[in-house]
PDB file of C-alpha atoms in Angstrom:
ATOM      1  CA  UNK A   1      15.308   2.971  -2.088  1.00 64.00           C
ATOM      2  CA  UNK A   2      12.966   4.525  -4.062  1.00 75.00           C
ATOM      3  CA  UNK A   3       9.533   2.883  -4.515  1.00 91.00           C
ATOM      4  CA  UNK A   4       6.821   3.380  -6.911  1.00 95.00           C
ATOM      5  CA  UNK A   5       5.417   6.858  -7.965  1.00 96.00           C
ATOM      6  CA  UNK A   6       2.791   7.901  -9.425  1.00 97.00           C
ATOM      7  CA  UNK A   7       1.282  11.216 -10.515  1.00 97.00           C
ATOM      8  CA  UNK A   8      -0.621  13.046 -10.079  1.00 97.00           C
ATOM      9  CA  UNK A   9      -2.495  11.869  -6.933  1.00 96.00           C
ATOM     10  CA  UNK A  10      -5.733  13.275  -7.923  1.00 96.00           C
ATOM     11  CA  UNK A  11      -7.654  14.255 -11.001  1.00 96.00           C
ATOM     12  CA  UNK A  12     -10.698  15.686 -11.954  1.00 98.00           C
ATOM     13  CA  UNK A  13     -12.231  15.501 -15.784  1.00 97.00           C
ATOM     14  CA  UNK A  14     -15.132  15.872 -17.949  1.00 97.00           C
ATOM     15  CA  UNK A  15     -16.858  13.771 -20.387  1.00 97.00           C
ATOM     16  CA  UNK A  16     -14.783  13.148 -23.639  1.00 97.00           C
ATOM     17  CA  UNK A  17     -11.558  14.527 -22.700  1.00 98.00           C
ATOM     18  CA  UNK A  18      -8.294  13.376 -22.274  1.00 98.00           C
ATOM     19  CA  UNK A  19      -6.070  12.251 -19.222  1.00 98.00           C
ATOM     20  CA  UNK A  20      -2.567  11.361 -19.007  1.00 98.00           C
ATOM     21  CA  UNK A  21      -1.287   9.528 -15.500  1.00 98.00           C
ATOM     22  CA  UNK A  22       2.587   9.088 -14.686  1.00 98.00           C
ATOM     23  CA  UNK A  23       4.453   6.324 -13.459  1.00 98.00           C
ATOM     24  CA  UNK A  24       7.853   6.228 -12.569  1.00 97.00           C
ATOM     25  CA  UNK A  25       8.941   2.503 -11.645  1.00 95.00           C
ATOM     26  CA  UNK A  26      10.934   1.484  -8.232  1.00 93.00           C
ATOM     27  CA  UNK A  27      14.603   1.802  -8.552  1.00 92.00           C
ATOM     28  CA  UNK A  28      16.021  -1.354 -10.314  1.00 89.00           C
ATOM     29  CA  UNK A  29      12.823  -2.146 -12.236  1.00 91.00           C
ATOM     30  CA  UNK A  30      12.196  -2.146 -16.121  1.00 91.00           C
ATOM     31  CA  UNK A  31       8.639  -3.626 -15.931  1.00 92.00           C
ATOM     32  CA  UNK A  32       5.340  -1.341 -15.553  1.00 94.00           C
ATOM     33  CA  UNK A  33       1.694  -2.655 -15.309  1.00 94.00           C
ATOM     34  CA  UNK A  34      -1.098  -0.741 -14.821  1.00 97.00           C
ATOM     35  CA  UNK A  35      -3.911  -1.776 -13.043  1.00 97.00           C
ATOM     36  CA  UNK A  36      -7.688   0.099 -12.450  1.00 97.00           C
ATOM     37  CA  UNK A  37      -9.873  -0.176  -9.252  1.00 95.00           C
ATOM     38  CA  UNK A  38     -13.320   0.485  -9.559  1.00 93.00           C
ATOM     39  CA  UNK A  39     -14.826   1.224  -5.970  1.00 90.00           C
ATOM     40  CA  UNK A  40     -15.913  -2.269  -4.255  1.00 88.00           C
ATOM     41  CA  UNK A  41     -13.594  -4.063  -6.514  1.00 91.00           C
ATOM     42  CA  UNK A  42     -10.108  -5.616  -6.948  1.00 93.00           C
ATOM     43  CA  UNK A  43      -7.617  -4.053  -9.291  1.00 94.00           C
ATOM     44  CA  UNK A  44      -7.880  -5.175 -12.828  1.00 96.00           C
ATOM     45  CA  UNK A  45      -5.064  -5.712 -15.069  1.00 95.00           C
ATOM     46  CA  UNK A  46      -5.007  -2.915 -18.207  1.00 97.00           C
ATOM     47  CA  UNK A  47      -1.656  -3.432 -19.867  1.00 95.00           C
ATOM     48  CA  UNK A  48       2.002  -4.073 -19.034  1.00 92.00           C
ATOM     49  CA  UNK A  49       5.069  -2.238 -20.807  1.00 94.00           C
ATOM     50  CA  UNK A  50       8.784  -3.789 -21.060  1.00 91.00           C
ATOM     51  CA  UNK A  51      11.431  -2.389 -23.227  1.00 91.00           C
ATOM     52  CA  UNK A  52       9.026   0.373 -24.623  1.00 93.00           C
ATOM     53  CA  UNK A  53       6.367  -1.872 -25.866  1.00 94.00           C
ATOM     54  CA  UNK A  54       3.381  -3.031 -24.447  1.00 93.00           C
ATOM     55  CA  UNK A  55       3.858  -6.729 -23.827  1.00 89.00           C
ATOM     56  CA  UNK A  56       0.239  -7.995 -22.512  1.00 89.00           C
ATOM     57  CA  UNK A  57      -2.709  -6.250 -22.508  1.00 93.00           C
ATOM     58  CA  UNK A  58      -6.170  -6.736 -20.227  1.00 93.00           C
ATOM     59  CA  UNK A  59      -9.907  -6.626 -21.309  1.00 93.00           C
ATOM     60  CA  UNK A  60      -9.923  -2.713 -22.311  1.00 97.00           C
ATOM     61  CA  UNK A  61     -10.499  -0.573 -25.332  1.00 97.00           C
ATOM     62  CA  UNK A  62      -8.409   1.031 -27.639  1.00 96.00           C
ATOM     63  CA  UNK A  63      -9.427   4.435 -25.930  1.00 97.00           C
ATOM     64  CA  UNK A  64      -6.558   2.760 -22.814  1.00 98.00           C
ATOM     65  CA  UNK A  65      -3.396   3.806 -24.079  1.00 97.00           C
ATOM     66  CA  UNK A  66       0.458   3.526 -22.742  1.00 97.00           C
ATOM     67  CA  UNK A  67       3.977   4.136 -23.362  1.00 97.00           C
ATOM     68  CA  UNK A  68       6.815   3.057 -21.679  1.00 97.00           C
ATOM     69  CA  UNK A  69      10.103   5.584 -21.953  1.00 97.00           C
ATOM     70  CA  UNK A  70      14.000   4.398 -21.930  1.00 96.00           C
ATOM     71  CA  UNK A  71      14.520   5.258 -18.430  1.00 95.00           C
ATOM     72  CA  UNK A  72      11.229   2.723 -17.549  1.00 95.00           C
ATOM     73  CA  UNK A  73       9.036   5.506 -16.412  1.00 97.00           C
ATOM     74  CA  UNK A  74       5.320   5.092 -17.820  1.00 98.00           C
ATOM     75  CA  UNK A  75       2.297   6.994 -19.192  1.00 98.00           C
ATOM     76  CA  UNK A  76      -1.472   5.715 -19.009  1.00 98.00           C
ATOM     77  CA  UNK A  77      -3.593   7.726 -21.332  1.00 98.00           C
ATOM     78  CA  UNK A  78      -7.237   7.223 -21.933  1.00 98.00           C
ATOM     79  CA  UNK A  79      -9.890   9.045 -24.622  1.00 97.00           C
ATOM     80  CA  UNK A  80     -12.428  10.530 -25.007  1.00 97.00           C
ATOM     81  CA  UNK A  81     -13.608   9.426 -20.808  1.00 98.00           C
ATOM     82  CA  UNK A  82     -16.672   8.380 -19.662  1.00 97.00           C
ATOM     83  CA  UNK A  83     -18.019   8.161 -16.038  1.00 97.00           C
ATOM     84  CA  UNK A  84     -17.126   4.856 -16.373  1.00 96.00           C
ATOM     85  CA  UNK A  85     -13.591   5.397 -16.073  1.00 97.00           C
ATOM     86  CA  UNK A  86     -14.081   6.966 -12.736  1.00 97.00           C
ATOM     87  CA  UNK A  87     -11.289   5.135 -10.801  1.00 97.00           C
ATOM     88  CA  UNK A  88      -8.389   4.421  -8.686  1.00 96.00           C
ATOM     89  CA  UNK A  89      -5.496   3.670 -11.357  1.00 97.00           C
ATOM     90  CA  UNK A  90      -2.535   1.676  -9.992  1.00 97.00           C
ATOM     91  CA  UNK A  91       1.113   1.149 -11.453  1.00 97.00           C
ATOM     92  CA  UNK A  92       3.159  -1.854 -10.631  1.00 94.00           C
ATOM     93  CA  UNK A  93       6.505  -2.382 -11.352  1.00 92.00           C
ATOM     94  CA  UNK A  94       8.293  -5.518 -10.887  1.00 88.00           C
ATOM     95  CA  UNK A  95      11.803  -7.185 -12.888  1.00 85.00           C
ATOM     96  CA  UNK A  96      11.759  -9.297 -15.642  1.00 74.00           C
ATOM     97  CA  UNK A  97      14.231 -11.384 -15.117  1.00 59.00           C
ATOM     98  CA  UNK A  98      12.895 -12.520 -11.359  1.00 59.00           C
ATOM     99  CA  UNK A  99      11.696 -15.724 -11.683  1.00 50.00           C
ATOM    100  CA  UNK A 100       8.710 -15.049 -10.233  1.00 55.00           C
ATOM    101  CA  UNK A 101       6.860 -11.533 -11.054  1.00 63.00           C
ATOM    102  CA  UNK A 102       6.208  -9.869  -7.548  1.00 80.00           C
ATOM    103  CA  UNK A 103       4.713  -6.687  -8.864  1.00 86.00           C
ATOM    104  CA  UNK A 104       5.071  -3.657  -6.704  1.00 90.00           C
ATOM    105  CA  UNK A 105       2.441  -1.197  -6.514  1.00 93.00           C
ATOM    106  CA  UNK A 106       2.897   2.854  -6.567  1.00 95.00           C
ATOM    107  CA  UNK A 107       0.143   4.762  -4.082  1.00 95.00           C
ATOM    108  CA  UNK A 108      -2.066   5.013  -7.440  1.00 96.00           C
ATOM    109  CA  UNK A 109      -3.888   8.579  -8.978  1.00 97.00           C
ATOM    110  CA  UNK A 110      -7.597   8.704  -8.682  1.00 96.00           C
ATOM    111  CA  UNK A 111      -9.504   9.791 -11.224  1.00 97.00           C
ATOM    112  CA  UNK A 112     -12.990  11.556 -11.160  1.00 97.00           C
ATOM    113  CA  UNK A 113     -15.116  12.077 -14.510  1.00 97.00           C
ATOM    114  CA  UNK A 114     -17.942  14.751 -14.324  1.00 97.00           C
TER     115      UNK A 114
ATOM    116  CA  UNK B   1     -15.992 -13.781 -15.119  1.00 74.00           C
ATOM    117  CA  UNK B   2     -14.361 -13.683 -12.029  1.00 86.00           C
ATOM    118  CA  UNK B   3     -11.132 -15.648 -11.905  1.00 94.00           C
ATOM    119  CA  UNK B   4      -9.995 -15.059  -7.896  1.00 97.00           C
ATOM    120  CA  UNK B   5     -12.903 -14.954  -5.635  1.00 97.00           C
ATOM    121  CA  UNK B   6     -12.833 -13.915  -1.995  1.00 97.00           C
ATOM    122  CA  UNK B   7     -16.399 -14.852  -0.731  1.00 92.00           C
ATOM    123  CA  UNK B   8     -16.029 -12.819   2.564  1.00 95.00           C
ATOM    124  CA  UNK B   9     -16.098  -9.010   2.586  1.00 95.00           C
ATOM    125  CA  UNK B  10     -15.265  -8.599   6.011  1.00 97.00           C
ATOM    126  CA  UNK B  11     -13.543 -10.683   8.498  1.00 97.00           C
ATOM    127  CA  UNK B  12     -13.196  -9.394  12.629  1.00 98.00           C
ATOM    128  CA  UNK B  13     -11.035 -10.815  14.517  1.00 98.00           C
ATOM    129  CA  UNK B  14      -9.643  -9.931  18.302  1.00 98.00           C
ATOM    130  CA  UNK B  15      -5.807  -8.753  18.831  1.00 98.00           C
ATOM    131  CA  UNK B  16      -3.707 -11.862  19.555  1.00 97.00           C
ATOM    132  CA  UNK B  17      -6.069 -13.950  17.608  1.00 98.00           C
ATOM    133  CA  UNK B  18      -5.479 -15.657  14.563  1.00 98.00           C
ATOM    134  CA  UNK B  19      -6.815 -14.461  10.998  1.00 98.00           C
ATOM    135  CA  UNK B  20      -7.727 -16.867   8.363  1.00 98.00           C
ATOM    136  CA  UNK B  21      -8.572 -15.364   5.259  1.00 98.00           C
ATOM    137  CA  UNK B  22      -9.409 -17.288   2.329  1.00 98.00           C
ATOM    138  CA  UNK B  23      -9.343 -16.862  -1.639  1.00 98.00           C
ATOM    139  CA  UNK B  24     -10.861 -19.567  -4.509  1.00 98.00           C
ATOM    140  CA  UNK B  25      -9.652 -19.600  -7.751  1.00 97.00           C
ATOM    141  CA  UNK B  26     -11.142 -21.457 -10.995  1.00 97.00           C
ATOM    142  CA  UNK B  27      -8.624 -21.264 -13.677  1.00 94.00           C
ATOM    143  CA  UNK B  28      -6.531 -24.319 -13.115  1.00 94.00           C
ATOM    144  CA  UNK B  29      -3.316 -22.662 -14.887  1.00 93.00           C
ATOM    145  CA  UNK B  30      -3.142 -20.298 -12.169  1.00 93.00           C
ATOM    146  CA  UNK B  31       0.746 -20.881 -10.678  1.00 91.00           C
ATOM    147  CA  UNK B  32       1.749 -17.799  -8.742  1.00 92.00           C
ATOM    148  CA  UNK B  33       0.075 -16.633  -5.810  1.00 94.00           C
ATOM    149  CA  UNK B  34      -0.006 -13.136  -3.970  1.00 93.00           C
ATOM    150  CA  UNK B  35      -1.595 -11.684  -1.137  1.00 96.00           C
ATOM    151  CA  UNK B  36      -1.609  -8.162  -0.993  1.00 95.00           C
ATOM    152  CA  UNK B  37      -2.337  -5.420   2.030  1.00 96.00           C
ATOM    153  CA  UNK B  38      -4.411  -2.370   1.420  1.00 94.00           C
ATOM    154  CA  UNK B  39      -4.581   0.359   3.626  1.00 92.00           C
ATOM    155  CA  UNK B  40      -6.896   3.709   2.707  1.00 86.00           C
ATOM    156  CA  UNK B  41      -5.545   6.019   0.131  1.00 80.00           C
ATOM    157  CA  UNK B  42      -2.698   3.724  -0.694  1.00 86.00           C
ATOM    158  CA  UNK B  43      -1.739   0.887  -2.993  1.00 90.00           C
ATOM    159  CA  UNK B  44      -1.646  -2.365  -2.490  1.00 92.00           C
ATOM    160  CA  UNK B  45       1.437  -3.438  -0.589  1.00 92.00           C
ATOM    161  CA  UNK B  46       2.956  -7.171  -1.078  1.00 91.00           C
ATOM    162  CA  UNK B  47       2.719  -9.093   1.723  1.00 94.00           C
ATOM    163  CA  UNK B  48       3.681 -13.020   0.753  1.00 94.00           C
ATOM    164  CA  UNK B  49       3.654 -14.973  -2.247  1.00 93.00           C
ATOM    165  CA  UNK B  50       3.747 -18.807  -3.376  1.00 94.00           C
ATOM    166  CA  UNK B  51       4.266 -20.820  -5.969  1.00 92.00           C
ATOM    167  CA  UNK B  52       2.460 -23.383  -7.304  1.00 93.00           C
ATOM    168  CA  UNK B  53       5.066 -26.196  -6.508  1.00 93.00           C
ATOM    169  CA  UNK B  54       4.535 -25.269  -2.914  1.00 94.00           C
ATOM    170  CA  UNK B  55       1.597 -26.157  -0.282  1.00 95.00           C
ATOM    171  CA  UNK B  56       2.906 -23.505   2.271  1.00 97.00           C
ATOM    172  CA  UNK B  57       5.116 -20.319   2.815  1.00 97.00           C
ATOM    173  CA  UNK B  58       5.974 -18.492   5.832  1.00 97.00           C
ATOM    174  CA  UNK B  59       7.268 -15.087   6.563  1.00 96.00           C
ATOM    175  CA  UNK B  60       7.326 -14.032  10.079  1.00 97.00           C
ATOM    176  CA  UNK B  61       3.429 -13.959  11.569  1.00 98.00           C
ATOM    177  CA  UNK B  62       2.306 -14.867   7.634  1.00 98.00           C
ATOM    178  CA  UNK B  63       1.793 -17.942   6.315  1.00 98.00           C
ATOM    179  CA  UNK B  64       0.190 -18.461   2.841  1.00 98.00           C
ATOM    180  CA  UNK B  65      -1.131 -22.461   2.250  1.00 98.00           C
ATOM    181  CA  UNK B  66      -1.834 -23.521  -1.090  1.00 98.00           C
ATOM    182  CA  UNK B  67      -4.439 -26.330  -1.752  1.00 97.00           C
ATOM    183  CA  UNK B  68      -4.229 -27.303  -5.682  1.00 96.00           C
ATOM    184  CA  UNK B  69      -6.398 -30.016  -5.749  1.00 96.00           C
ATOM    185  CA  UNK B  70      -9.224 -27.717  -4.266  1.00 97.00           C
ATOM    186  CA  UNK B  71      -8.027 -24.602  -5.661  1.00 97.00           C
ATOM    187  CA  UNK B  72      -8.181 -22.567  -2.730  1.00 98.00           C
ATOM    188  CA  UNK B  73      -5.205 -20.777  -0.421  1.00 97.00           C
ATOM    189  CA  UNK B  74      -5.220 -18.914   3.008  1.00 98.00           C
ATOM    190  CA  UNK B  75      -3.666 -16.660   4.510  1.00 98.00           C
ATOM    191  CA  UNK B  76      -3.086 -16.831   8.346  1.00 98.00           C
ATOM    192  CA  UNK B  77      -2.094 -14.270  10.421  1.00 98.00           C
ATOM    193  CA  UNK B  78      -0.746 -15.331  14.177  1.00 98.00           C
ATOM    194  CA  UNK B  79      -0.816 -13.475  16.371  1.00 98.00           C
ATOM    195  CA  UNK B  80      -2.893 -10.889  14.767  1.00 98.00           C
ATOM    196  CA  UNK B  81      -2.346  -7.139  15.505  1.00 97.00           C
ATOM    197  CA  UNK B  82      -4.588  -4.125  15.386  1.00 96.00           C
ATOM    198  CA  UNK B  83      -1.752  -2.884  12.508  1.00 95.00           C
ATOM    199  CA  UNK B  84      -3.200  -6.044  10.468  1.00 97.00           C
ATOM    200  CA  UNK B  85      -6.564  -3.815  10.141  1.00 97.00           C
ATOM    201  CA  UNK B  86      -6.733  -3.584   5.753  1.00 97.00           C
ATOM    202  CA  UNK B  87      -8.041  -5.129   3.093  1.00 97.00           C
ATOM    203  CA  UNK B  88      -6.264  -8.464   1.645  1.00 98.00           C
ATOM    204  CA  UNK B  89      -6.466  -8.617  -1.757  1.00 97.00           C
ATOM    205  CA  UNK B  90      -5.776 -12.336  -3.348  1.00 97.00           C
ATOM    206  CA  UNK B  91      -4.280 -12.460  -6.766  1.00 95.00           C
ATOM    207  CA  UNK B  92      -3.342 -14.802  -8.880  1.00 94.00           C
ATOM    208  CA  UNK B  93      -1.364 -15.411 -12.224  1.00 90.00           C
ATOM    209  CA  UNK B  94      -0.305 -17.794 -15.201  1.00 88.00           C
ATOM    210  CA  UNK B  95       3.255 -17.635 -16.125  1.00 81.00           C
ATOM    211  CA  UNK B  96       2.748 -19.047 -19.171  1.00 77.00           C
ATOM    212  CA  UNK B  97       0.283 -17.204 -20.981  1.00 71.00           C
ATOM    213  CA  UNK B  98       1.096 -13.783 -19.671  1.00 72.00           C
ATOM    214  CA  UNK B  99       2.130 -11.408 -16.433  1.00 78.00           C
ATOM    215  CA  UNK B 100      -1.323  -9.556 -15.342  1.00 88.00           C
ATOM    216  CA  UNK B 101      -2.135 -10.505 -11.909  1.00 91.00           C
ATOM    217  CA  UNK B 102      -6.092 -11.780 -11.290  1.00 94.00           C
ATOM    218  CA  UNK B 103      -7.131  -9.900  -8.263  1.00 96.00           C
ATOM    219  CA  UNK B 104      -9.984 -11.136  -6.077  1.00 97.00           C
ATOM    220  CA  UNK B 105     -12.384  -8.505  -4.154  1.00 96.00           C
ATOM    221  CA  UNK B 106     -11.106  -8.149  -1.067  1.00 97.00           C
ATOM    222  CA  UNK B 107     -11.721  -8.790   2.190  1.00 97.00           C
ATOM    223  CA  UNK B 108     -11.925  -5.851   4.956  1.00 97.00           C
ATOM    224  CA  UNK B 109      -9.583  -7.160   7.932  1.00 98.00           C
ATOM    225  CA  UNK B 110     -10.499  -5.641  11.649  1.00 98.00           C
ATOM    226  CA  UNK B 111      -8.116  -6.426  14.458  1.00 98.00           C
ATOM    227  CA  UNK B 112     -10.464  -5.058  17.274  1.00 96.00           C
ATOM    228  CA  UNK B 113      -8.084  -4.667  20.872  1.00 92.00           C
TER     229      UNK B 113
END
């Protein structure tokens, strides 16, 4: 049984541009959250994605970005970066119809700014 | 504002001992509980969960207790095992005003033989 993936494992960027990180969810799964871990800290919620639309986002600017495809795999892009977004990012995927949302997490990409 | 706190960084404890770690939350709509397991250059595996309508869940050498009235839950680990070395992350999460979970900041678990 497949678990969560993520790609790719580690990244590398400059000021001001782009990034795109992958998430494909665990088998059986049509919810995605993302999650980002400053060093020291706990995870902290950034959006969540079911049925290709974001359903609940976190305390982060527009510059945080996502999509969620029909197969429930998931994109995390963020703008124009700043050293600030230096981070470990973390997908969870989980099912919407469990009663109680036990989110899984993938082994996360982490992301350097320069 | 912090949310889930987990007022101990670090936490050593001998193999065969018991490991209490604790987590205090302040948002009283909080009704789903997690404890996650964290080794280096992974993510955060589940470990146990509870719900609000419970004061206690076991699985195996975990067991999760709940204390509404005070806000606060532990996790203890019997008999502890130098395997158990991670950080526990708490988290926490309202089911009716959304799905993110409210992680705490950890505390660094050391099983020493």
């Amino acid at each position: 049984d497949a678990g969560v993936t993520q790609s790719p494992t580690h990244l590398i960027k400059t000021r001001g541009q782009q990034v795109t990180l992958r998430c494909s969810p665990k088998s059986g799964h049509d919810t995605v959250s993302w999650y980002q871990q400053a060093l020291g800290q706990g995870p902290q919620f950034i959006f969540q994605y079911y049925e290709e639309e974001e359903r609940q986002r976190g305390n982060f600017p527009d510059r945080f970005s996502g999509h969620q495809f029909p197969n429930y795999s998931s994109e995390l892009n963020v703008n124009a970066l700043l050293l600030g977004d230096s981070a470990l990012y973390l997908c969870a995927s989980s099912l919407i119809l469990s009663r109680a949302e036990t989110q899984y997490f993938g082994p996360g990409t982490r992301l350097l700014v320069l | 504002d912090q949310q889930v706190k987990q007022n101990s960084p670090s936490l050593s404890v001998q193999e065969g001992r018991i490991s209490i770690l604790n987590c205090d939350y302040t948002n009283s709509m909080f009704d789903y509980f997690l404890w996650y397991k964290k080794y280096p250059a992974e993510g955060p595996t589940f470990l146990i969960s509870i719900s609000s309508i419970k004061d206690k869940n076991e699985d195996g050498r975990f067991t999760v207790f709940l204390n509404k009235s005070a806000k606060h839950l532990s996790l203890h680990i019997v008999p502890s095992q130098p395997g158990d070395s991670a950080v526990y992350f708490c988290a926490a999460s309202d089911s009716n005003s959304g799905y993110a979970l409210n992680f705490g900041k950890g505390t660094s678990l050391l099983v020493t033989p």
